[in-house]
Amino acid sequence: MVSEYSATTYFIICLYLQRFERAYVSLQQQINGLNEKDMHDILSQLVCKEKQHEDISIGFLYTMLTDPAVAPKAYRDLTLVARDGMNMVVSNLTMLVAEKYGKLTEVARRQLIWLLRELVKHQVLLVENIVWNCLRQ
C-alpha cells in the first residue's frame, strides 16, 4: 500500500519530469530547421521573458542529459542565451540529482558528470551543491 506522502512525492516528481519534457518539446519547436544565426536571434528574443528563459534553459538541460551527440552544442547555445549565470540550470540540476538520481539512465548519469565537468570548468556558481548531492547518492 502506498502512503499519502509517497503518493504526493510521486505526483510531484512526475510533474517535474513532465515539465522537462514539455520544455524540450517547446524548445525544439522554436529552433527546429533554423540555422545557427537565426536560432540564436530567436532565442535571444525569447529569453527576455522569464517563463521563456526558464523553459529554454530546461529544454537545453534535457537535451544535454539525453543526447550525448548534441550535448556540447546545446551547452554552447545555453551559455549564449543564459542571462542568470546558469542559475536556472544549477537549481534544476540540484533538484533532479537530489530527488531522481537513482532513476536516471546510465546515459543520463554519464551526461550529468560531463555537464558537471563543464560547469566547474566555466566556474558556474553553486555547482558544488550538485556535486555534493551526487556524492550523497
Coordinates of C-alpha atoms in Angstrom, one line a residue:
M1 CA 0.0 0.0 0.0
V2 CA 1.3 3.5 -0.9
S3 CA 1.3 6.1 1.8
E4 CA -0.1 9.5 1.2
Y5 CA 3.3 11.1 1.5
S6 CA 4.9 8.8 -1.1
A7 CA 1.9 9.2 -3.5
T8 CA 2.3 13.0 -3.2
T9 CA 6.0 12.8 -3.7
Y10 CA 5.5 10.6 -6.7
F11 CA 3.0 13.1 -8.2
I12 CA 5.4 16.0 -7.7
I13 CA 8.2 14.1 -9.4
C14 CA 6.0 13.1 -12.3
L15 CA 5.1 16.8 -12.8
Y16 CA 8.7 17.7 -12.6
L17 CA 9.7 15.3 -15.3
Q18 CA 6.8 16.3 -17.5
R19 CA 8.0 19.9 -17.2
F20 CA 11.4 18.8 -18.5
E21 CA 9.8 17.1 -21.5
R22 CA 7.4 19.9 -22.2
A23 CA 10.3 22.4 -22.2
Y24 CA 12.3 20.2 -24.5
V25 CA 9.4 19.9 -27.0
S26 CA 8.8 23.6 -26.8
L27 CA 12.5 24.4 -27.5
Q28 CA 12.6 22.0 -30.4
Q29 CA 9.5 23.6 -31.9
Q30 CA 11.1 27.0 -31.6
I31 CA 14.5 26.1 -33.2
N32 CA 13.8 23.2 -35.5
G33 CA 15.0 23.9 -39.0
L34 CA 16.8 27.2 -38.2
N35 CA 20.4 27.9 -39.0
E36 CA 22.7 28.9 -36.1
K37 CA 22.4 32.7 -36.5
D38 CA 18.6 32.6 -36.8
M39 CA 18.3 30.2 -33.9
H40 CA 20.4 32.5 -31.6
D41 CA 18.4 35.6 -32.7
I42 CA 15.1 33.9 -31.9
L43 CA 16.4 32.5 -28.6
S44 CA 17.8 35.9 -27.6
Q45 CA 14.4 37.5 -28.1
L46 CA 12.6 34.7 -26.3
V47 CA 14.8 34.7 -23.1
C48 CA 13.7 38.3 -22.4
K49 CA 10.5 36.8 -20.9
E50 CA 11.1 35.0 -17.5
K51 CA 8.9 32.0 -18.3
Q52 CA 10.5 31.5 -21.7
H53 CA 14.0 31.8 -20.2
E54 CA 13.2 29.1 -17.8
D55 CA 11.7 26.8 -20.5
I56 CA 14.6 27.3 -22.8
S57 CA 17.2 26.6 -20.0
I58 CA 15.3 23.4 -19.0
G59 CA 15.0 22.4 -22.6
F60 CA 18.7 22.7 -23.2
L61 CA 19.3 20.8 -19.9
Y62 CA 17.1 18.0 -21.1
T63 CA 18.9 17.8 -24.4
M64 CA 22.3 17.7 -22.7
L65 CA 21.2 14.9 -20.4
T66 CA 19.6 12.7 -23.0
D67 CA 21.6 13.2 -26.2
P68 CA 25.4 12.9 -25.9
A69 CA 25.9 13.7 -29.6
V70 CA 24.5 17.2 -29.4
A71 CA 25.3 18.0 -25.7
P72 CA 28.3 20.2 -26.5
K73 CA 26.3 22.3 -29.0
A74 CA 23.4 22.5 -26.5
Y75 CA 25.8 23.7 -23.8
R76 CA 27.3 26.3 -26.1
D77 CA 23.8 27.5 -27.1
L78 CA 22.7 27.6 -23.5
T79 CA 25.7 29.7 -22.5
L80 CA 24.9 32.2 -25.2
V81 CA 21.3 32.7 -24.0
A82 CA 21.6 32.2 -20.3
R83 CA 21.1 35.5 -18.6
D84 CA 21.2 34.4 -15.0
G85 CA 24.7 32.9 -14.8
M86 CA 23.2 29.4 -15.3
N87 CA 21.3 29.7 -12.0
M88 CA 18.2 28.1 -13.6
V89 CA 20.2 25.1 -14.8
V90 CA 22.0 24.7 -11.5
S91 CA 18.8 24.8 -9.4
N92 CA 17.0 22.3 -11.6
L93 CA 20.0 20.0 -11.7
T94 CA 20.3 20.2 -7.9
M95 CA 16.7 19.1 -7.5
L96 CA 16.9 16.4 -10.2
V97 CA 20.0 14.9 -8.6
A98 CA 18.6 15.1 -5.1
E99 CA 15.3 13.6 -6.0
K100 CA 15.8 11.4 -9.1
Y101 CA 19.5 10.3 -9.3
G102 CA 18.7 6.7 -8.7
K103 CA 16.1 6.7 -11.5
L104 CA 18.4 8.2 -14.1
T105 CA 19.6 6.0 -17.0
E106 CA 23.3 5.2 -17.4
V107 CA 23.5 7.7 -20.3
A108 CA 21.9 10.5 -18.3
R109 CA 24.3 9.8 -15.4
R110 CA 27.3 10.0 -17.7
Q111 CA 25.9 13.2 -19.3
L112 CA 25.4 14.6 -15.8
I113 CA 29.1 14.0 -15.0
W114 CA 30.0 15.6 -18.3
L115 CA 27.8 18.6 -17.6
L116 CA 29.2 19.0 -14.1
R117 CA 32.7 19.0 -15.6
E118 CA 31.7 21.8 -18.0
L119 CA 30.0 23.8 -15.2
V120 CA 33.1 23.5 -13.0
K121 CA 35.4 24.4 -15.9
H122 CA 33.4 27.5 -16.5
Q123 CA 33.3 28.4 -12.8
V124 CA 29.5 28.4 -12.6
L125 CA 28.3 29.5 -9.1
L126 CA 26.8 26.9 -6.7
V127 CA 27.7 23.9 -8.8
E128 CA 29.2 22.4 -5.6
N129 CA 25.6 21.8 -4.4
I130 CA 25.1 19.4 -7.3
V131 CA 28.4 17.7 -6.7
W132 CA 27.5 17.3 -3.0
N133 CA 24.2 15.7 -3.9
C134 CA 25.9 13.3 -6.4
L135 CA 28.3 12.2 -3.7
R136 CA 25.4 11.5 -1.4
Q137 CA 24.0 9.0 -3.8

